[in-house]
mmCIF file with all atom_site columns, C-alpha atoms in Angstrom:
data_model
loop_
_atom_site.group_PDB
_atom_site.id
_atom_site.type_symbol
_atom_site.label_atom_id
_atom_site.label_alt_id
_atom_site.label_comp_id
_atom_site.label_asym_id
_atom_site.label_entity_id
_atom_site.label_seq_id
_atom_site.pdbx_PDB_ins_code
_atom_site.Cartn_x
_atom_site.Cartn_y
_atom_site.Cartn_z
_atom_site.occupancy
_atom_site.B_iso_or_equiv
_atom_site.pdbx_formal_charge
_atom_site.auth_seq_id
_atom_site.auth_comp_id
_atom_site.auth_asym_id
_atom_site.auth_atom_id
_atom_site.pdbx_PDB_model_num
ATOM 1   C CA . MET A 1 1   ? 91.519  -77.689 142.428 1.00 88.00 ? 740 MET A CA 1
ATOM 2   C CA . THR A 1 2   ? 94.657  -75.335 141.836 1.00 97.00 ? 741 THR A CA 1
ATOM 3   C CA . TYR A 1 3   ? 94.097  -71.089 142.353 1.00 98.00 ? 742 TYR A CA 1
ATOM 4   C CA . PHE A 1 4   ? 95.640  -68.402 141.372 1.00 99.00 ? 743 PHE A CA 1
ATOM 5   C CA . ILE A 1 5   ? 96.412  -65.896 143.269 1.00 99.00 ? 744 ILE A CA 1
ATOM 6   C CA . ASP A 1 6   ? 96.524  -62.024 142.584 1.00 99.00 ? 745 ASP A CA 1
ATOM 7   C CA . THR A 1 7   ? 97.941  -59.071 143.610 1.00 98.00 ? 746 THR A CA 1
ATOM 8   C CA . ASN A 1 8   ? 95.771  -57.801 145.876 1.00 98.00 ? 747 ASN A CA 1
ATOM 9   C CA . VAL A 1 9   ? 96.312  -60.895 148.259 1.00 99.00 ? 748 VAL A CA 1
ATOM 10  C CA . PHE A 1 10  ? 99.952  -60.448 148.387 1.00 99.00 ? 749 PHE A CA 1
ATOM 11  C CA . LEU A 1 11  ? 99.246  -56.810 149.163 1.00 98.00 ? 750 LEU A CA 1
ATOM 12  C CA . ARG A 1 12  ? 96.559  -57.003 151.793 1.00 98.00 ? 751 ARG A CA 1
ATOM 13  C CA . VAL A 1 13  ? 99.608  -58.603 154.708 1.00 98.00 ? 752 VAL A CA 1
ATOM 14  C CA . LEU A 1 14  ? 102.033 -57.020 153.133 1.00 98.00 ? 753 LEU A CA 1
ATOM 15  C CA . ILE A 1 15  ? 100.252 -53.350 153.399 1.00 96.00 ? 754 ILE A CA 1
ATOM 16  C CA . ARG A 1 16  ? 97.802  -54.497 156.877 1.00 93.00 ? 755 ARG A CA 1
ATOM 17  C CA . GLU A 1 17  ? 95.624  -51.974 156.341 1.00 94.00 ? 756 GLU A CA 1
ATOM 18  C CA . ASP A 1 18  ? 92.725  -53.957 156.334 1.00 95.00 ? 757 ASP A CA 1
ATOM 19  C CA . GLN A 1 19  ? 92.590  -56.293 159.408 1.00 97.00 ? 758 GLN A CA 1
ATOM 20  C CA . LYS A 1 20  ? 89.853  -58.788 158.744 1.00 97.00 ? 759 LYS A CA 1
ATOM 21  C CA . MET A 1 21  ? 91.648  -59.090 155.053 1.00 98.00 ? 760 MET A CA 1
ATOM 22  C CA . PHE A 1 22  ? 95.028  -59.732 156.454 1.00 98.00 ? 761 PHE A CA 1
ATOM 23  C CA . ASP A 1 23  ? 94.339  -62.115 158.368 1.00 98.00 ? 762 ASP A CA 1
ATOM 24  C CA . GLN A 1 24  ? 92.631  -64.135 155.508 1.00 98.00 ? 763 GLN A CA 1
ATOM 25  C CA . SER A 1 25  ? 95.601  -63.711 153.263 1.00 98.00 ? 764 SER A CA 1
ATOM 26  C CA . LYS A 1 26  ? 98.028  -64.854 155.731 1.00 98.00 ? 765 LYS A CA 1
ATOM 27  C CA . THR A 1 27  ? 96.060  -67.442 156.488 1.00 98.00 ? 766 THR A CA 1
ATOM 28  C CA . PHE A 1 28  ? 95.822  -68.361 153.152 1.00 98.00 ? 767 PHE A CA 1
ATOM 29  C CA . LEU A 1 29  ? 99.258  -68.180 151.816 1.00 98.00 ? 768 LEU A CA 1
ATOM 30  C CA . GLU A 1 30  ? 100.754 -69.788 154.928 1.00 97.00 ? 769 GLU A CA 1
ATOM 31  C CA . ALA A 1 31  ? 98.820  -72.626 154.052 1.00 97.00 ? 770 ALA A CA 1
ATOM 32  C CA . VAL A 1 32  ? 99.456  -72.903 150.388 1.00 98.00 ? 771 VAL A CA 1
ATOM 33  C CA . LYS A 1 33  ? 103.737 -72.521 151.984 1.00 97.00 ? 772 LYS A CA 1
ATOM 34  C CA . LYS A 1 34  ? 102.096 -75.742 153.668 1.00 96.00 ? 773 LYS A CA 1
ATOM 35  C CA . ASN A 1 35  ? 100.776 -77.228 150.574 1.00 96.00 ? 774 ASN A CA 1
ATOM 36  C CA . LYS A 1 36  ? 97.401  -77.628 151.582 1.00 96.00 ? 775 LYS A CA 1
ATOM 37  C CA . PHE A 1 37  ? 96.897  -75.788 147.954 1.00 96.00 ? 776 PHE A CA 1
ATOM 38  C CA . ASP A 1 38  ? 97.845  -75.903 144.604 1.00 96.00 ? 777 ASP A CA 1
ATOM 39  C CA . ALA A 1 39  ? 98.584  -72.201 144.156 1.00 98.00 ? 778 ALA A CA 1
ATOM 40  C CA . VAL A 1 40  ? 100.643 -70.368 141.345 1.00 98.00 ? 779 VAL A CA 1
ATOM 41  C CA . THR A 1 41  ? 100.344 -66.663 140.327 1.00 99.00 ? 780 THR A CA 1
ATOM 42  C CA . SER A 1 42  ? 101.857 -64.540 137.020 1.00 98.00 ? 781 SER A CA 1
ATOM 43  C CA . THR A 1 43  ? 104.626 -62.379 136.265 1.00 97.00 ? 782 THR A CA 1
ATOM 44  C CA . ILE A 1 44  ? 102.095 -59.524 135.128 1.00 97.00 ? 783 ILE A CA 1
ATOM 45  C CA . VAL A 1 45  ? 100.867 -60.173 139.110 1.00 98.00 ? 784 VAL A CA 1
ATOM 46  C CA . ILE A 1 46  ? 104.607 -59.451 140.391 1.00 98.00 ? 785 ILE A CA 1
ATOM 47  C CA . SER A 1 47  ? 104.899 -56.715 137.694 1.00 98.00 ? 786 SER A CA 1
ATOM 48  C CA . GLU A 1 48  ? 101.396 -54.991 139.541 1.00 98.00 ? 787 GLU A CA 1
ATOM 49  C CA . ILE A 1 49  ? 103.279 -55.693 143.593 1.00 99.00 ? 788 ILE A CA 1
ATOM 50  C CA . VAL A 1 50  ? 106.761 -53.838 142.432 1.00 99.00 ? 789 VAL A CA 1
ATOM 51  C CA . TRP A 1 51  ? 104.284 -51.136 140.822 1.00 98.00 ? 790 TRP A CA 1
ATOM 52  C CA . THR A 1 52  ? 102.257 -50.577 143.538 1.00 98.00 ? 791 THR A CA 1
ATOM 53  C CA . LEU A 1 53  ? 104.609 -51.053 147.039 1.00 98.00 ? 792 LEU A CA 1
ATOM 54  C CA . GLY A 1 54  ? 107.704 -48.644 144.891 1.00 98.00 ? 793 GLY A CA 1
ATOM 55  C CA . SER A 1 55  ? 104.847 -46.385 142.830 1.00 97.00 ? 794 SER A CA 1
ATOM 56  C CA . TYR A 1 56  ? 101.803 -46.337 145.681 1.00 97.00 ? 795 TYR A CA 1
ATOM 57  C CA . TYR A 1 57  ? 102.743 -47.481 148.831 1.00 98.00 ? 796 TYR A CA 1
ATOM 58  C CA . ARG A 1 58  ? 106.330 -44.609 148.572 1.00 98.00 ? 797 ARG A CA 1
ATOM 59  C CA . PHE A 1 59  ? 107.961 -48.321 148.987 1.00 98.00 ? 798 PHE A CA 1
ATOM 60  C CA . SER A 1 60  ? 112.076 -47.878 149.359 1.00 98.00 ? 799 SER A CA 1
ATOM 61  C CA . LYS A 1 61  ? 113.166 -50.422 146.236 1.00 98.00 ? 800 LYS A CA 1
ATOM 62  C CA . LYS A 1 62  ? 115.414 -52.219 148.967 1.00 98.00 ? 801 LYS A CA 1
ATOM 63  C CA . GLU A 1 63  ? 111.582 -52.585 150.818 1.00 98.00 ? 802 GLU A CA 1
ATOM 64  C CA . VAL A 1 64  ? 110.090 -53.809 147.396 1.00 99.00 ? 803 VAL A CA 1
ATOM 65  C CA . LEU A 1 65  ? 113.007 -56.718 146.553 1.00 98.00 ? 804 LEU A CA 1
ATOM 66  C CA . ARG A 1 66  ? 113.037 -57.875 150.219 1.00 98.00 ? 805 ARG A CA 1
ATOM 67  C CA . SER A 1 67  ? 109.180 -58.051 149.643 1.00 98.00 ? 806 SER A CA 1
ATOM 68  C CA . VAL A 1 68  ? 108.679 -59.743 146.156 1.00 98.00 ? 807 VAL A CA 1
ATOM 69  C CA . ARG A 1 69  ? 111.345 -62.098 147.108 1.00 98.00 ? 808 ARG A CA 1
ATOM 70  C CA . GLY A 1 70  ? 109.238 -63.376 150.315 1.00 97.00 ? 809 GLY A CA 1
ATOM 71  C CA . ILE A 1 71  ? 106.308 -64.317 147.402 1.00 98.00 ? 810 ILE A CA 1
ATOM 72  C CA . LEU A 1 72  ? 109.096 -65.218 145.115 1.00 97.00 ? 811 LEU A CA 1
ATOM 73  C CA . ASN A 1 73  ? 110.158 -67.997 147.905 1.00 97.00 ? 812 ASN A CA 1
ATOM 74  C CA . LEU A 1 74  ? 106.905 -68.994 149.248 1.00 96.00 ? 813 LEU A CA 1
ATOM 75  C CA . GLY A 1 75  ? 106.487 -72.641 149.229 1.00 94.00 ? 814 GLY A CA 1
ATOM 76  C CA . GLY A 1 76  ? 104.174 -74.144 147.740 1.00 94.00 ? 815 GLY A CA 1
ATOM 77  C CA . LEU A 1 77  ? 104.095 -71.256 145.346 1.00 98.00 ? 816 LEU A CA 1
ATOM 78  C CA . LYS A 1 78  ? 105.085 -71.357 141.640 1.00 97.00 ? 817 LYS A CA 1
ATOM 79  C CA . VAL A 1 79  ? 105.137 -68.321 139.566 1.00 97.00 ? 818 VAL A CA 1
ATOM 80  C CA . ILE A 1 80  ? 104.072 -68.674 135.575 1.00 96.00 ? 819 ILE A CA 1
ATOM 81  C CA . ASP A 1 81  ? 103.599 -67.158 132.384 1.00 93.00 ? 820 ASP A CA 1
ATOM 82  C CA . ASP A 1 82  ? 100.896 -68.396 130.384 1.00 93.00 ? 821 ASP A CA 1
ATOM 83  C CA . TYR A 1 83  ? 98.698  -65.211 128.652 1.00 96.00 ? 822 TYR A CA 1
ATOM 84  C CA . ASP A 1 84  ? 96.665  -65.553 125.627 1.00 96.00 ? 823 ASP A CA 1
ATOM 85  C CA . LEU A 1 85  ? 96.657  -61.824 124.534 1.00 96.00 ? 824 LEU A CA 1
ATOM 86  C CA . ARG A 1 86  ? 94.543  -61.915 122.070 1.00 97.00 ? 825 ARG A CA 1
ATOM 87  C CA . LYS A 1 87  ? 91.641  -63.708 124.318 1.00 97.00 ? 826 LYS A CA 1
ATOM 88  C CA . SER A 1 88  ? 92.917  -60.948 127.214 1.00 97.00 ? 827 SER A CA 1
ATOM 89  C CA . LEU A 1 89  ? 92.220  -58.039 124.412 1.00 98.00 ? 828 LEU A CA 1
ATOM 90  C CA . THR A 1 90  ? 89.002  -59.824 123.698 1.00 98.00 ? 829 THR A CA 1
ATOM 91  C CA . ILE A 1 91  ? 87.811  -59.475 126.823 1.00 98.00 ? 830 ILE A CA 1
ATOM 92  C CA . TYR A 1 92  ? 89.047  -55.656 127.330 1.00 98.00 ? 831 TYR A CA 1
ATOM 93  C CA . GLU A 1 93  ? 87.592  -54.180 124.463 1.00 97.00 ? 832 GLU A CA 1
ATOM 94  C CA . SER A 1 94  ? 84.255  -55.971 124.975 1.00 97.00 ? 833 SER A CA 1
ATOM 95  C CA . LYS A 1 95  ? 84.571  -56.077 129.331 1.00 96.00 ? 834 LYS A CA 1
ATOM 96  C CA . LYS A 1 96  ? 84.769  -52.634 131.356 1.00 95.00 ? 835 LYS A CA 1
ATOM 97  C CA . CYS A 1 97  ? 87.933  -53.854 133.092 1.00 96.00 ? 836 CYS A CA 1
ATOM 98  C CA . LYS A 1 98  ? 91.351  -53.119 133.542 1.00 96.00 ? 837 LYS A CA 1
ATOM 99  C CA . TYR A 1 99  ? 93.593  -54.034 131.383 1.00 97.00 ? 838 TYR A CA 1
ATOM 100 C CA . ILE A 1 100 ? 95.610  -56.173 134.277 1.00 96.00 ? 839 ILE A CA 1
ATOM 101 C CA . ASP A 1 101 ? 92.511  -57.845 134.849 1.00 97.00 ? 840 ASP A CA 1
ATOM 102 C CA . ALA A 1 102 ? 91.587  -58.753 131.856 1.00 98.00 ? 841 ALA A CA 1
ATOM 103 C CA . VAL A 1 103 ? 95.479  -60.416 131.229 1.00 98.00 ? 842 VAL A CA 1
ATOM 104 C CA . ILE A 1 104 ? 94.341  -62.666 133.930 1.00 98.00 ? 843 ILE A CA 1
ATOM 105 C CA . ALA A 1 105 ? 91.422  -63.635 132.922 1.00 98.00 ? 844 ALA A CA 1
ATOM 106 C CA . GLY A 1 106 ? 92.045  -63.991 129.251 1.00 98.00 ? 845 GLY A CA 1
ATOM 107 C CA . MET A 1 107 ? 94.632  -67.236 131.195 1.00 98.00 ? 846 MET A CA 1
ATOM 108 C CA . PRO A 1 108 ? 94.201  -69.941 129.247 1.00 98.00 ? 847 PRO A CA 1
ATOM 109 C CA . ARG A 1 109 ? 93.865  -71.883 132.698 1.00 98.00 ? 848 ARG A CA 1
ATOM 110 C CA . ILE A 1 110 ? 91.796  -69.672 133.925 1.00 98.00 ? 849 ILE A CA 1
ATOM 111 C CA . GLN A 1 111 ? 89.708  -69.864 130.856 1.00 97.00 ? 850 GLN A CA 1
ATOM 112 C CA . SER A 1 112 ? 89.088  -73.707 131.237 1.00 97.00 ? 851 SER A CA 1
ATOM 113 C CA . GLY A 1 113 ? 88.225  -73.380 134.606 1.00 96.00 ? 852 GLY A CA 1
ATOM 114 C CA . ASP A 1 114 ? 91.278  -75.143 135.665 1.00 97.00 ? 853 ASP A CA 1
ATOM 115 C CA . TRP A 1 115 ? 92.134  -72.203 138.305 1.00 98.00 ? 854 TRP A CA 1
ATOM 116 C CA . THR A 1 116 ? 89.844  -70.178 140.497 1.00 98.00 ? 855 THR A CA 1
ATOM 117 C CA . ILE A 1 117 ? 91.609  -66.722 140.382 1.00 99.00 ? 856 ILE A CA 1
ATOM 118 C CA . VAL A 1 118 ? 91.619  -66.204 144.483 1.00 99.00 ? 857 VAL A CA 1
ATOM 119 C CA . SER A 1 119 ? 90.900  -62.109 145.287 1.00 98.00 ? 858 SER A CA 1
ATOM 120 C CA . TYR A 1 120 ? 88.845  -59.736 146.495 1.00 98.00 ? 859 TYR A CA 1
ATOM 121 C CA . ASP A 1 121 ? 88.729  -57.692 143.674 1.00 97.00 ? 860 ASP A CA 1
ATOM 122 C CA . LYS A 1 122 ? 84.915  -58.298 142.189 1.00 96.00 ? 861 LYS A CA 1
ATOM 123 C CA . GLU A 1 123 ? 85.644  -57.009 139.307 1.00 95.00 ? 862 GLU A CA 1
ATOM 124 C CA . PHE A 1 124 ? 86.974  -60.224 137.933 1.00 97.00 ? 863 PHE A CA 1
ATOM 125 C CA . ASP A 1 125 ? 83.203  -61.810 138.763 1.00 96.00 ? 864 ASP A CA 1
ATOM 126 C CA . LYS A 1 126 ? 82.358  -59.383 135.673 1.00 95.00 ? 865 LYS A CA 1
ATOM 127 C CA . LEU A 1 127 ? 84.799  -61.173 133.271 1.00 96.00 ? 866 LEU A CA 1
ATOM 128 C CA . GLY A 1 128 ? 83.309  -64.313 133.293 1.00 94.00 ? 867 GLY A CA 1
ATOM 129 C CA . VAL A 1 129 ? 85.706  -66.461 135.499 1.00 97.00 ? 868 VAL A CA 1
ATOM 130 C CA . GLU A 1 130 ? 85.198  -67.963 139.087 1.00 97.00 ? 869 GLU A CA 1
ATOM 131 C CA . ARG A 1 131 ? 86.673  -65.320 141.528 1.00 98.00 ? 870 ARG A CA 1
ATOM 132 C CA . VAL A 1 132 ? 86.690  -66.475 144.904 1.00 98.00 ? 871 VAL A CA 1
ATOM 133 C CA . ALA A 1 133 ? 87.978  -64.302 148.812 1.00 97.00 ? 872 ALA A CA 1
ATOM 134 C CA . PRO A 1 134 ? 90.741  -66.691 150.382 1.00 97.00 ? 873 PRO A CA 1
ATOM 135 C CA . PRO A 1 135 ? 89.915  -69.754 151.441 1.00 93.00 ? 874 PRO A CA 1
ATOM 136 C CA . CYS A 1 136 ? 90.724  -71.013 154.928 1.00 77.00 ? 875 CYS A CA 1
#
């Protein structure tokens, strides 16, 4: 099984607002680093992290770059760019969800069940895809 890591898992480690989520996310990402799990994320997740850290959490550009480089250098993690925007628009049109979530849910390997989304965002549960909290 391959896990697709959503934005909020990375943010829980970078922000550390909730100790339980921090611990779960950190343990999971450490397991990814040790190749205990096959894991991917996407360019759109990286974009959302950049925006959230800079705009919402007011990280400096230097802090944002350091954080994102840390993610990109995480051993065992692949960053992919494989979207089906037509499927994403269909999901976005037919479901009450954020556009970014529709793009992620519309990815071919998520649609086929090859990848499971790792996220605290329960909105994915309404989109007909498999989602779990960080396993560990």
